[in-house]
Amino acid sequence: MQRFANPARFMRLSAALLPWCAVAAATLIAIGLYGALFIAPPDYQQGEAVKIMYVHVPSAWLASLVYAVMAVASAVALIWRHPLAHIAAESAAPVGAGFTFVCLVSGSLWGEPMWGTWWVWDARLTSVLVLFFLYLGFIALANAFDDRTRGSRAAAILAVVGVVNLPIIKFSVDWWNTLHQKASVFRMGGPTIAVSMLWPLLVMAAGFLFLFAVLLMLRMRTALLRAKLRALRFGT
Amino acid sequence: MNGFAALLTRDLRLAFRQGGDVANVVAFFALAVILFPFGVGPDPDLLARIAAGVLWVTALLAALLSLERLFDADFQDGSLEALSLMPVPLEIQVLAKCAAHWLTTGLPLTIIAPLLALVLHFDAAGYPALIAALLLGTPVLSLIGAIGAALTLGARRAGVLLSLLVLPLYIPVLIFGVAASEAAALGLESRPHLLLLAALLAGSLALAPWATAAALRQALE
């Protein structure tokens, strides 16, 4: 791990990887979208609106995955004082918040025709909303200090605290939901999903994963270059 | 243990000699609760139904209000630095500070809550559970809040930031606190909710001081 602490090596490695990842993301998302929009059948109940799923579900997966990546990077940064890990965590946060936001908006757009409402206080929706606020808190804390290293340390501690709390919040929200609404109005289809609908979904998810990798590397490179520029300009 | 007691009495003495802190928190709590009948109307049935939720949400906000000052004064005048050099572990000191915070906010809130519950026509059967839940839940608010207070030391606009960090983490306490109080008012079993609140308290007692101490150390570096 310490081998990758060298920013120069990271810059070389990411420069080599970046085009490949970008191509992979673009191809996978193109194939996935084609499969989703033209090959996958419309749902017998939901009609064409089911195709929102191909954006909604992958972004929901990414929303939690990015938080995990951010928390692991933060833990690495705190334990080994790994300089790149701080940058990785801070670069991942806005991307994760973006995926969470896409997940919330696409879910809302999907909910309107299906359940007849933009928002339901369902356990899942509520946990994702809380996750969004955890992301916002992380970003706000990282940028709240004049001294940048202080901000990234504080934010790293917050990310680790958040990861301990997330399961508790998730559990309590589930509990709260079953308490307040006895009848669950909606259920997502069921666990079984047709292969013709599954493969575009998985391809889209893979595409989103590569998209995250691309965005993360781009943001990390920008952060490193900006730090270098600041050092050149102000000599700090 | 000596260091713990010394720090606790110091903080309590400071809180009482400066005065106003406890009174402010209680006044805010009472006033915010009293605003609700104006907002939703004086219908006793409606007020009784939302009483537990209103009390918990406002208690949470009142606890948040005083959090900013938990470490800030000591941080500004440098005594936090002196404290960190004491032979008493920082984690124990954090516990003492949280205890002082709870004694000056959580406990007064718990004492005044039944009076406000009365005003909101809260069902009489719910009172024991409401008080028990507040007694178990408010220390968790102090403990989790301490993490946020330590993280935002020296930040710009620390107050707003603090609420953004801490409020999402308060959700479990709110859920189980309201559930316990409401279950008892509806004649249901409130024990499981109280046990879960106790579990939250035990968990945060064990874990929150570590996180807070880590945050304080990096603030002092």
Short mmCIF file of C-alpha atoms in Angstrom, two decimals:
data_model
loop_
_atom_site.label_atom_id
_atom_site.label_comp_id
_atom_site.label_asym_id
_atom_site.label_seq_id
_atom_site.Cartn_x
_atom_site.Cartn_y
_atom_site.Cartn_z
CA MET A 1 0.00 0.00 0.00
CA GLN A 2 2.77 2.39 0.86
CA ARG A 3 4.13 1.83 -2.63
CA PHE A 4 1.18 3.82 -3.94
CA ALA A 5 1.72 6.68 -1.53
CA ASN A 6 4.00 8.32 -4.04
CA PRO A 7 1.95 10.92 -5.93
CA ALA A 8 4.24 10.81 -8.95
CA ARG A 9 3.70 7.06 -9.30
CA PHE A 10 -0.04 7.54 -8.91
CA MET A 11 -0.02 10.19 -11.63
CA ARG A 12 1.79 7.84 -14.01
CA LEU A 13 -0.42 4.88 -13.20
CA SER A 14 -3.69 6.80 -13.42
CA ALA A 15 -2.64 8.46 -16.68
CA ALA A 16 -2.16 4.99 -18.16
CA LEU A 17 -5.38 3.58 -16.75
CA LEU A 18 -7.67 6.55 -17.30
CA PRO A 19 -8.32 6.21 -21.08
CA TRP A 20 -8.99 2.47 -20.78
CA CYS A 21 -11.45 2.98 -17.94
CA ALA A 22 -13.15 5.81 -19.81
CA VAL A 23 -13.56 3.65 -22.91
CA ALA A 24 -14.85 0.75 -20.80
CA ALA A 25 -17.36 3.02 -19.02
CA ALA A 26 -18.63 4.54 -22.27
CA THR A 27 -18.97 1.17 -24.04
CA LEU A 28 -20.63 -0.59 -21.13
CA ILE A 29 -23.11 2.24 -20.54
CA ALA A 30 -23.85 2.41 -24.29
CA ILE A 31 -24.46 -1.36 -24.48
CA GLY A 32 -26.45 -1.29 -21.25
CA LEU A 33 -28.63 1.60 -22.41
CA TYR A 34 -29.25 -0.06 -25.76
CA GLY A 35 -30.17 -3.30 -24.02
CA ALA A 36 -32.35 -1.48 -21.54
CA LEU A 37 -34.20 0.73 -23.98
CA PHE A 38 -34.54 -1.51 -27.04
CA ILE A 39 -34.02 -5.18 -26.11
CA ALA A 40 -35.40 -5.57 -22.57
CA PRO A 41 -39.18 -6.00 -22.63
CA PRO A 42 -41.47 -3.50 -20.91
CA ASP A 43 -42.79 -4.78 -17.62
CA TYR A 44 -46.26 -6.34 -17.84
CA GLN A 45 -47.47 -4.14 -15.00
CA GLN A 46 -45.24 -1.09 -15.10
CA GLY A 47 -44.93 -0.70 -18.86
CA GLU A 48 -42.04 1.36 -20.19
CA ALA A 49 -41.56 3.18 -16.89
CA VAL A 50 -39.67 0.14 -15.59
CA LYS A 51 -36.72 1.35 -17.67
CA ILE A 52 -35.96 3.97 -15.05
CA MET A 53 -34.70 0.99 -13.07
CA TYR A 54 -31.62 0.74 -15.30
CA VAL A 55 -30.39 4.06 -13.98
CA HIS A 56 -31.95 3.93 -10.53
CA VAL A 57 -30.66 0.58 -9.29
CA PRO A 58 -27.02 0.94 -10.40
CA SER A 59 -26.84 4.42 -8.87
CA ALA A 60 -28.29 3.05 -5.62
CA TRP A 61 -25.61 0.34 -5.57
CA LEU A 62 -22.90 2.85 -6.32
CA ALA A 63 -24.21 5.21 -3.64
CA SER A 64 -23.48 2.67 -0.91
CA LEU A 65 -20.34 1.31 -2.56
CA VAL A 66 -18.78 4.77 -2.81
CA TYR A 67 -19.47 5.38 0.87
CA ALA A 68 -17.67 2.12 1.67
CA VAL A 69 -14.74 3.16 -0.53
CA MET A 70 -14.68 6.55 1.17
CA ALA A 71 -14.76 5.03 4.66
CA VAL A 72 -11.99 2.52 3.86
CA ALA A 73 -9.86 5.29 2.35
CA SER A 74 -10.49 7.43 5.44
CA ALA A 75 -9.53 4.60 7.79
CA VAL A 76 -6.34 4.00 5.78
CA ALA A 77 -5.60 7.72 5.89
CA LEU A 78 -6.07 7.85 9.67
CA ILE A 79 -4.16 4.68 10.51
CA TRP A 80 -1.19 4.94 8.15
CA ARG A 81 -1.33 8.68 7.46
CA HIS A 82 -1.43 7.73 3.83
CA PRO A 83 -1.39 11.03 1.90
CA LEU A 84 -3.21 9.76 -1.18
CA ALA A 85 -5.97 8.13 0.87
CA HIS A 86 -7.15 11.53 2.16
CA ILE A 87 -7.30 12.79 -1.40
CA ALA A 88 -9.11 9.62 -2.50
CA ALA A 89 -11.75 9.95 0.24
CA GLU A 90 -12.32 13.63 -0.46
CA SER A 91 -12.47 13.06 -4.21
CA ALA A 92 -14.91 10.17 -3.83
CA ALA A 93 -17.38 12.07 -1.63
CA PRO A 94 -18.94 14.43 -4.22
CA VAL A 95 -19.15 11.56 -6.72
CA GLY A 96 -20.96 9.44 -4.13
CA ALA A 97 -23.26 12.30 -3.29
CA GLY A 98 -23.96 12.63 -7.01
CA PHE A 99 -24.90 8.95 -7.34
CA THR A 100 -27.10 9.24 -4.24
CA PHE A 101 -28.80 12.28 -5.70
CA VAL A 102 -29.39 10.52 -9.04
CA CYS A 103 -30.78 7.57 -7.11
CA LEU A 104 -33.21 9.79 -5.18
CA VAL A 105 -34.33 11.78 -8.21
CA SER A 106 -34.75 8.78 -10.51
CA GLY A 107 -36.59 6.94 -7.71
CA SER A 108 -38.89 9.89 -7.30
CA LEU A 109 -39.55 10.05 -11.05
CA TRP A 110 -40.23 6.33 -11.03
CA GLY A 111 -42.48 6.56 -8.01
CA GLU A 112 -44.79 9.16 -9.47
CA PRO A 113 -46.26 6.99 -12.27
CA MET A 114 -46.01 3.74 -10.26
CA TRP A 115 -47.18 4.62 -6.77
CA GLY A 116 -48.81 7.93 -7.65
CA THR A 117 -46.56 9.93 -5.36
CA TRP A 118 -43.16 11.58 -5.58
CA TRP A 119 -42.06 10.56 -2.15
CA VAL A 120 -42.96 7.85 0.35
CA TRP A 121 -41.47 7.51 3.82
CA ASP A 122 -40.37 4.03 3.01
CA ALA A 123 -37.45 2.56 4.93
CA ARG A 124 -35.21 2.32 1.89
CA LEU A 125 -35.93 5.81 0.62
CA THR A 126 -35.36 7.26 4.05
CA SER A 127 -32.01 5.50 4.52
CA VAL A 128 -30.81 6.75 1.15
CA LEU A 129 -31.86 10.27 2.11
CA VAL A 130 -29.90 9.99 5.35
CA LEU A 131 -26.92 8.68 3.38
CA PHE A 132 -27.14 11.77 1.17
CA PHE A 133 -26.94 14.00 4.24
CA LEU A 134 -23.96 12.04 5.56
CA TYR A 135 -22.20 12.74 2.26
CA LEU A 136 -23.08 16.44 2.50
CA GLY A 137 -21.78 16.55 6.08
CA PHE A 138 -18.50 14.94 5.02
CA ILE A 139 -18.01 17.40 2.15
CA ALA A 140 -18.94 20.41 4.30
CA LEU A 141 -16.60 19.35 7.10
CA ALA A 142 -13.68 18.71 4.74
CA ASN A 143 -14.02 22.25 3.38
CA ALA A 144 -14.77 24.04 6.66
CA PHE A 145 -11.21 24.75 7.77
CA ASP A 146 -8.63 27.24 6.66
CA ASP A 147 -6.04 24.53 7.19
CA ARG A 148 -6.80 21.84 4.62
CA THR A 149 -5.09 18.95 6.40
CA ARG A 150 -7.18 19.63 9.49
CA GLY A 151 -10.31 19.44 7.35
CA SER A 152 -9.36 16.15 5.77
CA ARG A 153 -8.46 14.58 9.13
CA ALA A 154 -11.76 15.67 10.70
CA ALA A 155 -13.72 14.44 7.68
CA ALA A 156 -11.90 11.10 7.80
CA ILE A 157 -12.95 10.61 11.44
CA LEU A 158 -16.52 11.52 10.48
CA ALA A 159 -16.52 8.94 7.67
CA VAL A 160 -15.43 6.20 10.09
CA VAL A 161 -18.06 7.29 12.65
CA GLY A 162 -20.63 7.28 9.87
CA VAL A 163 -19.80 3.74 8.83
CA VAL A 164 -20.41 2.52 12.39
CA ASN A 165 -23.69 4.42 12.47
CA LEU A 166 -25.03 3.51 9.03
CA PRO A 167 -26.17 -0.02 9.96
CA ILE A 168 -27.78 1.33 13.15
CA ILE A 169 -29.62 4.02 11.19
CA LYS A 170 -30.65 1.50 8.56
CA PHE A 171 -31.94 -0.90 11.20
CA SER A 172 -33.81 1.75 13.17
CA VAL A 173 -35.39 3.19 10.03
CA ASP A 174 -36.61 -0.29 9.05
CA TRP A 175 -38.03 -0.68 12.53
CA TRP A 176 -39.67 2.74 12.45
CA ASN A 177 -41.20 2.07 9.08
CA THR A 178 -42.77 -1.25 10.06
CA LEU A 179 -44.17 0.49 13.12
CA HIS A 180 -45.85 3.33 11.31
CA GLN A 181 -47.10 1.78 8.11
CA LYS A 182 -48.46 -1.69 8.69
CA ALA A 183 -49.39 -2.26 5.05
CA SER A 184 -46.49 -1.94 2.69
CA VAL A 185 -48.10 -0.40 -0.37
CA PHE A 186 -45.49 -1.44 -2.80
CA ARG A 187 -42.95 -4.17 -3.29
CA MET A 188 -40.32 -4.08 -5.95
CA GLY A 189 -41.57 -6.75 -8.36
CA GLY A 190 -40.18 -9.68 -6.44
CA PRO A 191 -36.82 -11.34 -6.21
CA THR A 192 -37.16 -12.99 -9.59
CA ILE A 193 -36.20 -10.92 -12.58
CA ALA A 194 -36.14 -12.07 -16.20
CA VAL A 195 -32.73 -12.61 -17.78
CA SER A 196 -33.59 -10.19 -20.58
CA MET A 197 -34.02 -7.50 -17.94
CA LEU A 198 -31.15 -8.62 -15.72
CA TRP A 199 -28.28 -8.45 -18.18
CA PRO A 200 -28.75 -4.79 -19.18
CA LEU A 201 -28.98 -3.98 -15.49
CA LEU A 202 -25.70 -5.73 -14.70
CA VAL A 203 -23.98 -4.16 -17.71
CA MET A 204 -25.21 -0.74 -16.60
CA ALA A 205 -23.92 -1.41 -13.09
CA ALA A 206 -20.51 -2.36 -14.47
CA GLY A 207 -20.56 0.78 -16.61
CA PHE A 208 -21.39 2.91 -13.58
CA LEU A 209 -18.54 1.26 -11.68
CA PHE A 210 -16.07 2.23 -14.39
CA LEU A 211 -17.59 5.69 -14.52
CA PHE A 212 -16.90 6.01 -10.81
CA ALA A 213 -13.31 4.86 -11.33
CA VAL A 214 -12.85 7.44 -14.09
CA LEU A 215 -14.36 10.28 -12.07
CA LEU A 216 -12.37 9.31 -8.98
CA MET A 217 -9.07 9.22 -10.85
CA LEU A 218 -9.83 12.49 -12.64
CA ARG A 219 -10.72 14.23 -9.39
CA MET A 220 -7.66 12.83 -7.59
CA ARG A 221 -5.39 13.96 -10.42
CA THR A 222 -6.96 17.40 -10.34
CA ALA A 223 -6.55 17.61 -6.57
CA LEU A 224 -2.88 16.61 -6.82
CA LEU A 225 -2.20 19.08 -9.61
CA ARG A 226 -3.99 21.81 -7.68
CA ALA A 227 -1.88 21.09 -4.60
CA LYS A 228 1.25 21.23 -6.72
CA LEU A 229 0.15 24.50 -8.27
CA ARG A 230 -0.54 25.99 -4.85
CA ALA A 231 2.90 24.88 -3.68
CA LEU A 232 4.54 26.48 -6.70
CA ARG A 233 2.61 29.68 -6.28
CA PHE A 234 2.76 30.22 -2.54
CA GLY A 235 5.65 27.98 -1.63
CA THR A 236 3.73 26.04 1.03
CA MET B 1 -11.47 8.50 38.67
CA ASN B 2 -10.17 11.54 40.55
CA GLY B 3 -9.48 13.33 37.33
CA PHE B 4 -12.95 12.47 36.09
CA ALA B 5 -14.60 13.90 39.21
CA ALA B 6 -12.38 16.99 39.19
CA LEU B 7 -13.19 17.79 35.56
CA LEU B 8 -16.88 17.10 36.08
CA THR B 9 -17.12 19.45 39.08
CA ARG B 10 -15.10 22.08 37.23
CA ASP B 11 -17.43 22.02 34.25
CA LEU B 12 -20.53 22.03 36.41
CA ARG B 13 -19.19 24.90 38.48
CA LEU B 14 -18.40 26.86 35.33
CA ALA B 15 -21.87 26.19 33.95
CA PHE B 16 -23.59 27.33 37.13
CA ARG B 17 -21.41 30.34 37.87
CA GLN B 18 -21.75 31.70 34.35
CA GLY B 19 -25.41 30.95 34.74
CA GLY B 20 -28.04 31.11 32.09
CA ASP B 21 -26.91 28.01 30.20
CA VAL B 22 -29.36 25.63 31.80
CA ALA B 23 -32.12 28.24 31.84
CA ASN B 24 -31.60 28.98 28.15
CA VAL B 25 -31.84 25.36 27.11
CA VAL B 26 -34.98 24.79 29.15
CA ALA B 27 -36.54 28.03 27.91
CA PHE B 28 -35.82 27.10 24.31
CA PHE B 29 -37.30 23.65 24.83
CA ALA B 30 -40.48 25.02 26.43
CA LEU B 31 -40.93 27.78 23.88
CA ALA B 32 -40.36 25.51 20.89
CA VAL B 33 -42.89 23.00 22.22
CA ILE B 34 -45.42 25.75 22.90
CA LEU B 35 -45.10 26.90 19.29
CA PHE B 36 -46.62 23.65 18.05
CA PRO B 37 -50.20 24.26 19.19
CA PHE B 38 -50.04 27.57 17.35
CA GLY B 39 -48.74 25.79 14.28
CA VAL B 40 -51.11 22.81 14.11
CA GLY B 41 -54.10 24.16 16.03
CA PRO B 42 -55.38 23.56 19.55
CA ASP B 43 -57.23 20.28 18.84
CA PRO B 44 -56.44 18.08 21.91
CA ASP B 45 -56.64 14.80 19.97
CA LEU B 46 -54.17 15.94 17.35
CA LEU B 47 -51.81 17.35 19.99
CA ALA B 48 -51.97 14.13 22.00
CA ARG B 49 -51.10 12.15 18.90
CA ILE B 50 -48.04 14.19 18.00
CA ALA B 51 -46.95 14.97 21.59
CA ALA B 52 -44.22 12.32 21.85
CA GLY B 53 -42.75 13.27 18.50
CA VAL B 54 -42.83 16.99 19.24
CA LEU B 55 -41.20 16.53 22.64
CA TRP B 56 -38.42 14.35 21.23
CA VAL B 57 -37.65 16.51 18.22
CA THR B 58 -37.51 19.68 20.30
CA ALA B 59 -35.44 17.99 23.03
CA LEU B 60 -33.00 16.93 20.33
CA LEU B 61 -32.75 20.46 18.97
CA ALA B 62 -32.36 21.89 22.47
CA ALA B 63 -29.51 19.46 23.18
CA LEU B 64 -27.92 20.45 19.87
CA LEU B 65 -28.15 24.12 20.75
CA SER B 66 -25.75 23.84 23.67
CA LEU B 67 -23.34 21.39 22.03
CA GLU B 68 -21.28 24.02 20.28
CA ARG B 69 -19.99 25.25 23.63
CA LEU B 70 -18.99 21.80 24.83
CA PHE B 71 -15.30 22.15 23.93
CA ASP B 72 -15.21 25.52 22.27
CA ALA B 73 -14.51 27.74 25.29
CA ASP B 74 -11.72 25.42 26.45
CA PHE B 75 -10.34 25.29 22.93
CA GLN B 76 -10.34 29.08 22.54
CA ASP B 77 -8.60 29.89 25.81
CA GLY B 78 -6.12 27.03 25.52
CA SER B 79 -7.22 25.03 28.55
CA LEU B 80 -8.03 22.11 26.28
CA GLU B 81 -4.35 21.91 25.43
CA ALA B 82 -3.48 21.87 29.11
CA LEU B 83 -6.12 19.23 29.75
CA SER B 84 -4.71 17.03 27.01
CA LEU B 85 -1.36 17.00 28.85
CA MET B 86 -2.95 15.68 32.05
CA PRO B 87 -2.18 12.11 33.06
CA VAL B 88 -5.92 11.34 32.83
CA PRO B 89 -6.65 9.77 29.42
CA LEU B 90 -8.45 12.10 27.04
CA GLU B 91 -11.24 9.54 26.64
CA ILE B 92 -12.07 9.78 30.35
CA GLN B 93 -12.02 13.56 30.15
CA VAL B 94 -14.44 13.39 27.23
CA LEU B 95 -16.73 11.22 29.36
CA ALA B 96 -16.57 13.79 32.16
CA LYS B 97 -17.42 16.61 29.74
CA CYS B 98 -20.32 14.61 28.32
CA ALA B 99 -21.57 13.90 31.83
CA ALA B 100 -21.44 17.61 32.64
CA HIS B 101 -23.23 18.42 29.40
CA TRP B 102 -25.93 15.88 30.17
CA LEU B 103 -26.39 17.17 33.71
CA THR B 104 -26.86 20.71 32.38
CA THR B 105 -29.07 19.87 29.36
CA GLY B 106 -30.40 16.30 29.20
CA LEU B 107 -31.43 16.11 32.83
CA PRO B 108 -33.23 19.48 32.96
CA LEU B 109 -34.99 18.59 29.71
CA THR B 110 -36.12 15.29 31.20
CA ILE B 111 -37.40 17.06 34.31
CA ILE B 112 -39.40 19.65 32.39
CA ALA B 113 -40.67 17.25 29.69
CA PRO B 114 -43.62 15.86 31.73
CA LEU B 115 -44.92 19.39 32.29
CA LEU B 116 -44.84 20.09 28.58
CA ALA B 117 -46.37 16.67 27.87
CA LEU B 118 -49.25 17.76 30.08
CA VAL B 119 -49.75 20.89 27.99
CA LEU B 120 -49.87 18.74 24.85
CA HIS B 121 -52.49 16.38 26.37
CA PHE B 122 -50.08 13.44 26.23
CA ASP B 123 -51.75 10.26 27.48
CA ALA B 124 -51.16 9.73 31.21
CA ALA B 125 -50.16 6.10 30.69
CA GLY B 126 -47.17 7.23 28.63
CA TYR B 127 -45.41 9.31 31.29
CA PRO B 128 -43.18 6.64 32.90
CA ALA B 129 -42.00 5.44 29.50
CA LEU B 130 -41.46 9.00 28.28
CA ILE B 131 -39.27 9.81 31.27
CA ALA B 132 -37.40 6.51 31.10
CA ALA B 133 -36.80 6.98 27.39
CA LEU B 134 -35.54 10.53 27.91
CA LEU B 135 -33.26 9.38 30.72
CA LEU B 136 -31.76 6.72 28.44
CA GLY B 137 -31.80 8.74 25.24
CA THR B 138 -30.51 12.18 26.22
CA PRO B 139 -27.06 10.90 27.33
CA VAL B 140 -26.69 9.38 23.86
CA LEU B 141 -27.40 12.83 22.42
CA SER B 142 -24.58 14.29 24.51
CA LEU B 143 -22.17 11.48 23.62
CA ILE B 144 -22.79 11.52 19.87
CA GLY B 145 -22.95 15.30 19.88
CA ALA B 146 -19.53 15.45 21.52
CA ILE B 147 -18.03 13.81 18.40
CA GLY B 148 -19.53 16.52 16.23
CA ALA B 149 -18.50 19.28 18.62
CA ALA B 150 -14.91 18.03 18.64
CA LEU B 151 -14.79 17.64 14.85
CA THR B 152 -15.99 21.19 14.19
CA LEU B 153 -13.60 22.90 16.63
CA GLY B 154 -12.14 25.91 14.88
CA ALA B 155 -14.24 25.44 11.76
CA ARG B 156 -15.92 28.25 9.90
CA ARG B 157 -19.65 28.49 10.70
CA ALA B 158 -19.21 25.66 13.18
CA GLY B 159 -22.77 25.88 14.49
CA VAL B 160 -24.55 25.14 11.21
CA LEU B 161 -21.97 22.52 10.32
CA LEU B 162 -22.45 20.82 13.68
CA SER B 163 -26.18 20.35 13.09
CA LEU B 164 -25.52 18.96 9.61
CA LEU B 165 -23.10 16.39 11.05
CA VAL B 166 -24.97 15.41 14.18
CA LEU B 167 -28.66 15.40 13.24
CA PRO B 168 -28.47 12.39 10.87
CA LEU B 169 -26.70 10.45 13.61
CA TYR B 170 -29.50 11.31 16.06
CA ILE B 171 -32.17 9.55 13.99
CA PRO B 172 -31.99 6.17 15.81
CA VAL B 173 -32.39 7.83 19.22
CA LEU B 174 -35.36 9.79 17.93
CA ILE B 175 -37.02 6.70 16.47
CA PHE B 176 -36.69 4.52 19.56
CA GLY B 177 -37.40 7.37 21.97
CA VAL B 178 -40.66 8.26 20.25
CA ALA B 179 -41.55 4.59 19.79
CA ALA B 180 -41.12 3.88 23.52
CA SER B 181 -43.15 6.90 24.59
CA GLU B 182 -45.94 6.26 22.06
CA ALA B 183 -46.15 2.55 22.69
CA ALA B 184 -46.80 3.18 26.38
CA ALA B 185 -49.39 5.88 25.62
CA LEU B 186 -51.21 3.45 23.32
CA GLY B 187 -51.10 0.73 25.98
CA LEU B 188 -48.49 -1.36 24.17
CA GLU B 189 -45.26 -2.84 25.46
CA SER B 190 -42.54 -0.16 25.59
CA ARG B 191 -39.85 -2.42 27.05
CA PRO B 192 -38.23 -3.49 23.76
CA HIS B 193 -37.80 0.14 22.69
CA LEU B 194 -36.34 1.06 26.05
CA LEU B 195 -33.95 -1.88 25.83
CA LEU B 196 -32.85 -0.74 22.38
CA LEU B 197 -32.32 2.77 23.72
CA ALA B 198 -30.24 1.27 26.52
CA ALA B 199 -28.25 -0.62 23.90
CA LEU B 200 -27.63 2.64 22.02
CA LEU B 201 -26.50 4.21 25.28
CA ALA B 202 -24.15 1.32 26.06
CA GLY B 203 -22.74 1.38 22.53
CA SER B 204 -22.16 5.12 22.45
CA LEU B 205 -20.71 5.10 25.99
CA ALA B 206 -18.13 2.61 24.78
CA LEU B 207 -17.37 4.06 21.35
CA ALA B 208 -18.12 7.79 21.28
CA PRO B 209 -15.32 8.84 23.72
CA TRP B 210 -12.73 7.22 21.43
CA ALA B 211 -13.96 9.04 18.36
CA THR B 212 -14.25 12.32 20.28
CA ALA B 213 -10.76 11.97 21.74
CA ALA B 214 -9.36 11.22 18.28
CA ALA B 215 -11.10 14.31 16.93
CA LEU B 216 -9.80 16.45 19.81
CA ARG B 217 -6.24 15.21 19.28
CA GLN B 218 -6.25 16.18 15.64
CA ALA B 219 -7.80 19.55 16.52
CA LEU B 220 -4.93 20.21 18.94
CA GLU B 221 -2.13 19.14 16.60
#
